[in-house]
PDB file of C-alpha atoms in Angstrom:
ATOM      1  CA  MET Q  19     117.477-150.753 -75.039  1.00 49.00           C
ATOM      2  CA  ASP Q  20     114.647-151.012 -72.318  1.00 50.00           C
ATOM      3  CA  ALA Q  21     110.958-149.808 -72.864  1.00 51.00           C
ATOM      4  CA  SER Q  22     107.883-150.377 -71.326  1.00 53.00           C
ATOM      5  CA  ARG Q  23     104.127-150.203 -72.722  1.00 54.00           C
ATOM      6  CA  ARG Q  24     101.035-149.647 -71.348  1.00 54.00           C
ATOM      7  CA  SER Q  25      97.926-151.662 -72.153  1.00 53.00           C
ATOM      8  CA  ARG Q  26      94.601-150.575 -71.504  1.00 52.00           C
ATOM      9  CA  LEU Q  27      93.032-153.304 -72.611  1.00 51.00           C
ATOM     10  CA  GLN Q  28      89.254-152.582 -70.330  1.00 51.00           C
ATOM     11  CA  GLU Q  29      88.756-149.202 -68.727  1.00 54.00           C
ATOM     12  CA  MET Q  30      89.580-150.236 -65.918  1.00 54.00           C
ATOM     13  CA  LEU Q  31      92.652-152.680 -66.555  1.00 58.00           C
ATOM     14  CA  ILE Q  32      95.896-151.558 -67.155  1.00 62.00           C
ATOM     15  CA  VAL Q  33      98.537-153.950 -68.461  1.00 64.00           C
ATOM     16  CA  GLN Q  34     102.661-152.782 -68.490  1.00 70.00           C
ATOM     17  CA  GLU Q  35     104.882-154.887 -70.804  1.00 70.00           C
ATOM     18  CA  GLU Q  36     108.390-154.122 -70.908  1.00 74.00           C
ATOM     19  CA  GLU Q  37     110.657-155.239 -73.726  1.00 73.00           C
ATOM     20  CA  ILE Q  38     114.285-154.345 -75.526  1.00 76.00           C
ATOM     21  CA  LEU Q  39     114.756-152.552 -78.117  1.00 74.00           C
ATOM     22  CA  HIS Q  40     117.453-153.257 -80.002  1.00 76.00           C
ATOM     23  CA  ILE Q  41     118.844-149.373 -81.880  1.00 75.00           C
ATOM     24  CA  ARG Q  42     121.894-150.142 -84.400  1.00 77.00           C
ATOM     25  CA  VAL Q  43     123.314-147.115 -85.135  1.00 73.00           C
ATOM     26  CA  LYS Q  44     124.810-146.374 -88.320  1.00 72.00           C
ATOM     27  CA  PRO Q  45     127.844-144.511 -88.975  1.00 70.00           C
ATOM     28  CA  GLY Q  46     127.117-141.304 -90.939  1.00 68.00           C
ATOM     29  CA  TRP Q  47     124.111-140.714 -89.439  1.00 73.00           C
ATOM     30  CA  LYS Q  48     122.697-137.205 -88.955  1.00 74.00           C
ATOM     31  CA  LYS Q  49     121.091-135.404 -86.607  1.00 78.00           C
ATOM     32  CA  GLY Q  50     117.153-135.646 -87.431  1.00 76.00           C
ATOM     33  CA  THR Q  51     117.405-139.164 -88.494  1.00 79.00           C
ATOM     34  CA  LYS Q  52     114.123-141.097 -87.087  1.00 82.00           C
ATOM     35  CA  ILE Q  53     113.864-144.109 -85.949  1.00 80.00           C
ATOM     36  CA  THR Q  54     110.334-146.253 -85.371  1.00 81.00           C
ATOM     37  CA  PHE Q  55     109.192-148.891 -83.580  1.00 80.00           C
ATOM     38  CA  LYS Q  56     106.215-149.689 -84.901  1.00 82.00           C
ATOM     39  CA  GLY Q  57     103.058-150.756 -82.582  1.00 76.00           C
ATOM     40  CA  LYS Q  58     105.413-150.434 -79.253  1.00 76.00           C
ATOM     41  CA  GLY Q  59     103.473-147.843 -77.474  1.00 74.00           C
ATOM     42  CA  ASP Q  60     101.158-147.919 -75.720  1.00 75.00           C
ATOM     43  CA  GLN Q  61      97.233-148.639 -76.117  1.00 71.00           C
ATOM     44  CA  LYS Q  62      94.009-147.610 -75.951  1.00 76.00           C
ATOM     45  CA  PRO Q  63      91.019-150.270 -75.796  1.00 73.00           C
ATOM     46  CA  GLY Q  64      89.506-150.732 -79.573  1.00 73.00           C
ATOM     47  CA  THR Q  65      92.642-148.623 -80.693  1.00 77.00           C
ATOM     48  CA  LEU Q  66      96.318-149.964 -82.230  1.00 79.00           C
ATOM     49  CA  PRO Q  67      98.908-149.650 -80.119  1.00 79.00           C
ATOM     50  CA  ALA Q  68     100.766-146.554 -81.302  1.00 78.00           C
ATOM     51  CA  ASP Q  69     104.405-146.285 -82.272  1.00 78.00           C
ATOM     52  CA  ILE Q  70     107.679-145.358 -80.563  1.00 80.00           C
ATOM     53  CA  ALA Q  71     110.059-142.847 -82.177  1.00 80.00           C
ATOM     54  CA  PHE Q  72     113.656-141.824 -81.284  1.00 80.00           C
ATOM     55  CA  VAL Q  73     114.909-138.981 -83.535  1.00 80.00           C
ATOM     56  CA  MET Q  74     118.620-138.408 -83.269  1.00 78.00           C
ATOM     57  CA  ASP Q  75     120.591-135.785 -82.197  1.00 76.00           C
ATOM     58  CA  GLU Q  76     124.324-134.786 -82.370  1.00 76.00           C
ATOM     59  CA  LYS Q  77     126.776-134.693 -79.377  1.00 77.00           C
ATOM     60  CA  ARG Q  78     129.012-131.626 -79.896  1.00 78.00           C
ATOM     61  CA  HIS Q  79     132.136-132.738 -80.584  1.00 72.00           C
ATOM     62  CA  PRO Q  80     135.744-130.700 -79.553  1.00 70.00           C
ATOM     63  CA  VAL Q  81     137.845-131.258 -82.404  1.00 68.00           C
ATOM     64  CA  TYR Q  82     135.366-131.882 -85.606  1.00 70.00           C
ATOM     65  CA  LYS Q  83     132.797-129.919 -86.826  1.00 72.00           C
ATOM     66  CA  ARG Q  84     130.173-131.678 -88.742  1.00 68.00           C
ATOM     67  CA  LEU Q  85     129.292-129.952 -92.113  1.00 64.00           C
ATOM     68  CA  GLY Q  86     126.725-132.791 -93.579  1.00 66.00           C
ATOM     69  CA  ASP Q  87     128.815-135.679 -95.284  1.00 64.00           C
ATOM     70  CA  ASP Q  88     132.081-134.079 -94.509  1.00 65.00           C
ATOM     71  CA  LEU Q  89     133.852-132.937 -91.424  1.00 66.00           C
ATOM     72  CA  GLU Q  90     135.691-129.215 -90.447  1.00 68.00           C
ATOM     73  CA  LEU Q  91     138.808-129.339 -88.613  1.00 66.00           C
ATOM     74  CA  GLY Q  92     140.238-126.033 -87.746  1.00 70.00           C
ATOM     75  CA  VAL Q  93     143.591-125.788 -86.713  1.00 66.00           C
ATOM     76  CA  GLU Q  94     146.055-123.103 -86.706  1.00 68.00           C
ATOM     77  CA  ILE Q  95     148.717-122.591 -88.851  1.00 66.00           C
ATOM     78  CA  PRO Q  96     151.117-120.552 -88.404  1.00 65.00           C
ATOM     79  CA  LEU Q  97     152.204-118.812 -91.415  1.00 68.00           C
ATOM     80  CA  PRO Q  98     154.154-115.488 -91.225  1.00 73.00           C
ATOM     81  CA  GLY Q  99     157.313-115.928 -93.497  1.00 77.00           C
ATOM     82  CA  TRP Q 100     156.498-119.400 -94.533  1.00 77.00           C
ATOM     83  CA  LYS Q 101     158.087-119.941 -98.289  1.00 81.00           C
ATOM     84  CA  LYS Q 102     156.219-121.285-101.335  1.00 83.00           C
ATOM     85  CA  GLY Q 103     156.392-125.310-101.418  1.00 84.00           C
ATOM     86  CA  THR Q 104     156.270-125.152 -97.851  1.00 83.00           C
ATOM     87  CA  LYS Q 105     154.258-128.982 -96.747  1.00 85.00           C
ATOM     88  CA  ILE Q 106     152.365-129.007 -93.484  1.00 82.00           C
ATOM     89  CA  THR Q 107     150.983-132.578 -92.446  1.00 84.00           C
ATOM     90  CA  PHE Q 108     148.488-133.352 -89.921  1.00 80.00           C
ATOM     91  CA  LYS Q 109     149.239-136.854 -88.758  1.00 83.00           C
ATOM     92  CA  GLY Q 110     145.468-138.944 -88.499  1.00 78.00           C
ATOM     93  CA  LYS Q 111     143.764-136.511 -89.809  1.00 75.00           C
ATOM     94  CA  GLY Q 112     142.369-137.954 -92.775  1.00 74.00           C
ATOM     95  CA  ASP Q 113     140.004-140.067 -94.309  1.00 71.00           C
ATOM     96  CA  GLN Q 114     139.550-143.618 -93.028  1.00 69.00           C
ATOM     97  CA  LYS Q 115     138.738-146.792 -94.551  1.00 72.00           C
ATOM     98  CA  PRO Q 116     137.543-149.446 -92.686  1.00 71.00           C
ATOM     99  CA  GLY Q 117     140.579-151.784 -91.480  1.00 74.00           C
ATOM    100  CA  THR Q 118     143.250-149.067 -92.188  1.00 77.00           C
ATOM    101  CA  LEU Q 119     144.461-146.381 -89.774  1.00 79.00           C
ATOM    102  CA  GLN Q 120     143.148-142.955 -90.313  1.00 78.00           C
ATOM    103  CA  ALA Q 121     144.799-141.044 -93.144  1.00 79.00           C
ATOM    104  CA  ASP Q 122     147.062-137.826 -92.955  1.00 81.00           C
ATOM    105  CA  ILE Q 123     145.841-134.517 -94.480  1.00 80.00           C
ATOM    106  CA  ALA Q 124     148.424-132.453 -95.707  1.00 82.00           C
ATOM    107  CA  PHE Q 125     148.990-128.909 -97.381  1.00 82.00           C
ATOM    108  CA  VAL Q 126     151.686-127.652 -99.460  1.00 84.00           C
ATOM    109  CA  ILE Q 127     151.775-123.573 -99.254  1.00 83.00           C
ATOM    110  CA  ASP Q 128     151.975-121.457-102.787  1.00 83.00           C
ATOM    111  CA  GLU Q 129     152.597-117.709-102.817  1.00 81.00           C
ATOM    112  CA  LYS Q 130     149.895-115.483-104.270  1.00 83.00           C
ATOM    113  CA  ARG Q 131     151.695-112.544-106.424  1.00 86.00           C
ATOM    114  CA  HIS Q 132     151.353-109.252-104.426  1.00 86.00           C
ATOM    115  CA  PRO Q 133     150.910-105.711-106.425  1.00 88.00           C
ATOM    116  CA  VAL Q 134     153.801-104.050-104.693  1.00 89.00           C
ATOM    117  CA  TYR Q 135     156.209-106.262-103.554  1.00 90.00           C
ATOM    118  CA  LYS Q 136     158.417-109.121-104.982  1.00 91.00           C
ATOM    119  CA  ARG Q 137     159.861-111.826-103.089  1.00 90.00           C
ATOM    120  CA  LEU Q 138     163.334-113.190-102.952  1.00 88.00           C
ATOM    121  CA  GLY Q 139     163.705-115.615 -99.898  1.00 87.00           C
ATOM    122  CA  ASN Q 140     163.546-113.834 -96.668  1.00 89.00           C
ATOM    123  CA  ASP Q 141     164.313-110.226 -98.328  1.00 92.00           C
ATOM    124  CA  LEU Q 142     161.309-107.865 -99.986  1.00 93.00           C
ATOM    125  CA  GLU Q 143     162.202-106.018-103.831  1.00 94.00           C
ATOM    126  CA  LEU Q 144     160.597-102.970-104.541  1.00 93.00           C
ATOM    127  CA  GLY Q 145     160.508-100.588-107.853  1.00 92.00           C
ATOM    128  CA  VAL Q 146     160.042 -97.378-107.334  1.00 91.00           C
ATOM    129  CA  GLU Q 147     159.889 -95.004-110.540  1.00 91.00           C
ATOM    130  CA  ILE Q 148     161.640 -91.715-109.706  1.00 90.00           C
ATOM    131  CA  PRO Q 149     162.302 -88.577-112.670  1.00 90.00           C
ATOM    132  CA  LEU Q 150     165.758 -87.921-113.835  1.00 89.00           C
ATOM    133  CA  VAL Q 151     165.720 -84.502-112.797  1.00 88.00           C
ATOM    134  CA  GLN Q 152     165.353 -86.034-108.895  1.00 88.00           C
ATOM    135  CA  ALA Q 153     168.073 -88.936-109.741  1.00 88.00           C
ATOM    136  CA  LEU Q 154     170.348 -86.473-110.975  1.00 86.00           C
ATOM    137  CA  THR Q 155     169.640 -83.895-108.099  1.00 86.00           C
ATOM    138  CA  CYS Q 156     168.539 -85.203-104.408  1.00 81.00           C
ATOM    139  CA  CYS Q 157     165.726 -87.353-103.844  1.00 83.00           C
ATOM    140  CA  THR Q 158     163.396 -87.729-101.122  1.00 88.00           C
ATOM    141  CA  ILE Q 159     160.574 -90.921-101.843  1.00 89.00           C
ATOM    142  CA  THR Q 160     157.767 -92.230 -99.314  1.00 92.00           C
ATOM    143  CA  ILE Q 161     157.458 -96.014 -99.572  1.00 91.00           C
ATOM    144  CA  PRO Q 162     154.603 -98.608 -98.418  1.00 91.00           C
ATOM    145  CA  LEU Q 163     155.913-100.569 -95.648  1.00 90.00           C
ATOM    146  CA  LEU Q 164     154.753-104.693 -95.886  1.00 84.00           C
ATOM    147  CA  GLY Q 165     153.053-104.138 -92.172  1.00 83.00           C
ATOM    148  CA  GLY Q 166     151.194-100.762 -93.880  1.00 87.00           C
ATOM    149  CA  GLU Q 167     153.597 -98.336 -92.483  1.00 91.00           C
ATOM    150  CA  LYS Q 168     155.125 -95.886 -94.534  1.00 93.00           C
ATOM    151  CA  MET Q 169     158.749 -95.152 -94.836  1.00 93.00           C
ATOM    152  CA  THR Q 170     160.199 -91.921 -95.417  1.00 93.00           C
ATOM    153  CA  LEU Q 171     164.186 -92.027 -97.716  1.00 90.00           C
ATOM    154  CA  SER Q 172     166.169 -89.002 -98.581  1.00 90.00           C
ATOM    155  CA  PHE Q 173     169.146 -89.576-101.352  1.00 87.00           C
ATOM    156  CA  ASP Q 174     171.914 -86.479-101.630  1.00 87.00           C
ATOM    157  CA  ASP Q 175     173.523 -88.876-104.097  1.00 87.00           C
ATOM    158  CA  ILE Q 176     173.341 -89.772-107.884  1.00 87.00           C
ATOM    159  CA  LEU Q 177     170.691 -92.442-108.620  1.00 88.00           C
ATOM    160  CA  TYR Q 178     171.178 -94.726-111.715  1.00 86.00           C
ATOM    161  CA  GLN Q 179     168.810 -96.788-113.041  1.00 88.00           C
ATOM    162  CA  GLY Q 180     168.755-100.098-111.215  1.00 85.00           C
ATOM    163  CA  CYS Q 181     170.428 -98.765-108.024  1.00 88.00           C
ATOM    164  CA  GLU Q 182     169.200-100.512-104.663  1.00 91.00           C
ATOM    165  CA  LYS Q 183     169.176 -99.205-101.492  1.00 92.00           C
ATOM    166  CA  ILE Q 184     168.656-101.694 -99.034  1.00 93.00           C
ATOM    167  CA  ILE Q 185     166.645-101.402 -95.996  1.00 93.00           C
ATOM    168  CA  PRO Q 186     167.205-103.611 -93.167  1.00 94.00           C
ATOM    169  CA  GLY Q 187     165.141-105.605 -91.596  1.00 92.00           C
ATOM    170  CA  GLN Q 188     161.258-104.910 -93.181  1.00 91.00           C
ATOM    171  CA  GLY Q 189     161.651-108.021 -95.600  1.00 91.00           C
ATOM    172  CA  MET Q 190     159.624-111.384 -95.020  1.00 88.00           C
ATOM    173  CA  PRO Q 191     159.383-112.938 -91.175  1.00 87.00           C
ATOM    174  CA  LYS Q 192     162.201-115.961 -90.617  1.00 85.00           C
ATOM    175  CA  PRO Q 193     159.840-119.124 -89.977  1.00 79.00           C
ATOM    176  CA  ASN Q 194     162.511-120.186 -87.289  1.00 78.00           C
ATOM    177  CA  GLU Q 195     163.943-117.165 -85.755  1.00 80.00           C
ATOM    178  CA  GLU Q 196     161.187-115.367 -84.385  1.00 80.00           C
ATOM    179  CA  GLY Q 197     161.315-111.960 -84.606  1.00 83.00           C
ATOM    180  CA  ARG Q 198     164.232-111.327 -87.658  1.00 88.00           C
ATOM    181  CA  ARG Q 199     163.478-110.044 -90.796  1.00 90.00           C
ATOM    182  CA  GLY Q 200     164.078-110.455 -94.382  1.00 92.00           C
ATOM    183  CA  ASP Q 201     165.822-106.904 -95.871  1.00 94.00           C
ATOM    184  CA  LEU Q 202     164.004-104.621 -98.643  1.00 94.00           C
ATOM    185  CA  GLN Q 203     165.327-104.315-101.749  1.00 94.00           C
ATOM    186  CA  VAL Q 204     164.318-100.591-102.652  1.00 93.00           C
ATOM    187  CA  LYS Q 205     165.153-101.014-106.854  1.00 93.00           C
ATOM    188  CA  PHE Q 206     165.433 -97.143-108.488  1.00 92.00           C
ATOM    189  CA  LEU Q 207     163.526 -96.908-111.808  1.00 91.00           C
ATOM    190  CA  ILE Q 208     164.341 -93.655-113.659  1.00 91.00           C
ATOM    191  CA  LYS Q 209     161.615 -91.752-116.144  1.00 90.00           C
ATOM    192  CA  PHE Q 210     163.133 -90.701-118.840  1.00 89.00           C
ATOM    193  CA  PRO Q 211     161.951 -87.921-120.658  1.00 86.00           C
ATOM    194  CA  ASP Q 212     159.758 -88.437-123.206  1.00 87.00           C
ATOM    195  CA  GLU Q 213     161.564 -85.655-125.672  1.00 87.00           C
ATOM    196  CA  LEU Q 214     163.518 -82.702-125.975  1.00 85.00           C
ATOM    197  CA  SER Q 215     163.816 -79.090-127.486  1.00 89.00           C
ATOM    198  CA  GLN Q 216     167.218 -78.744-129.104  1.00 90.00           C
ATOM    199  CA  VAL Q 217     167.918 -75.448-125.852  1.00 90.00           C
ATOM    200  CA  GLN Q 218     167.482 -78.370-123.670  1.00 87.00           C
ATOM    201  CA  ARG Q 219     169.797 -80.996-125.454  1.00 86.00           C
ATOM    202  CA  SER Q 220     172.344 -78.459-125.679  1.00 87.00           C
ATOM    203  CA  GLU Q 221     172.410 -77.144-122.275  1.00 82.00           C
ATOM    204  CA  ILE Q 222     172.318 -81.019-120.690  1.00 81.00           C
ATOM    205  CA  VAL Q 223     175.193 -81.774-123.083  1.00 84.00           C
ATOM    206  CA  GLY Q 224     177.240 -78.856-121.197  1.00 82.00           C
ATOM    207  CA  ILE Q 225     176.644 -79.612-118.172  1.00 79.00           C
ATOM    208  CA  LEU Q 226     176.769 -83.282-118.407  1.00 78.00           C
ATOM    209  CA  ARG Q 227     179.988 -82.633-120.749  1.00 80.00           C
ATOM    210  CA  ASP Q 228     182.025 -80.863-117.741  1.00 73.00           C
ATOM    211  CA  CYS Q 229     180.682 -83.957-115.230  1.00 71.00           C
ATOM    212  CA  SER Q 230     182.840 -86.400-117.333  1.00 59.00           C
TER     213      SER Q 230
END
């Protein structure tokens, strides 16, 4: 880098000098780093030469964002439907040592337990508890869907413990089949009464005896 300085040795005598200053920028220098060349600036009569100072700035990078000593890389990962254990690799986006190629960055998908659904591959399982009286007569329930919507289901047949009803296309998105989803398996859990009176027991026995 060329730099020029002016020396005013006398009131009317100004001498302009040129000198090449070398700045060796070290890898990792941050914005605000100051490089000072002592005594390389202008000089007035009866004073010491001033210093020349350069302050580092950073040019915005099209890919990375600097965070101190770290680099932040923003990437879009299409997650819907991806299963636990799926590996995503970004070639040449990792650390690099002198004389080596830049390493890869790899992410492995894990699954967080859902408070409502249980995942079964591309399908979802939803447990629904209903009273015994509804299981034996008729049943209308409202269930939550994965996208936040609600669905109302009505059943006229008898529902038994562990009975399953399949709702097509309401499961997990299929990663390699755009627009397609797995199924929602609604599993019924029958809630039995904690106790019955002797009269109630007798009535139930009479009713069920005729059904056997």
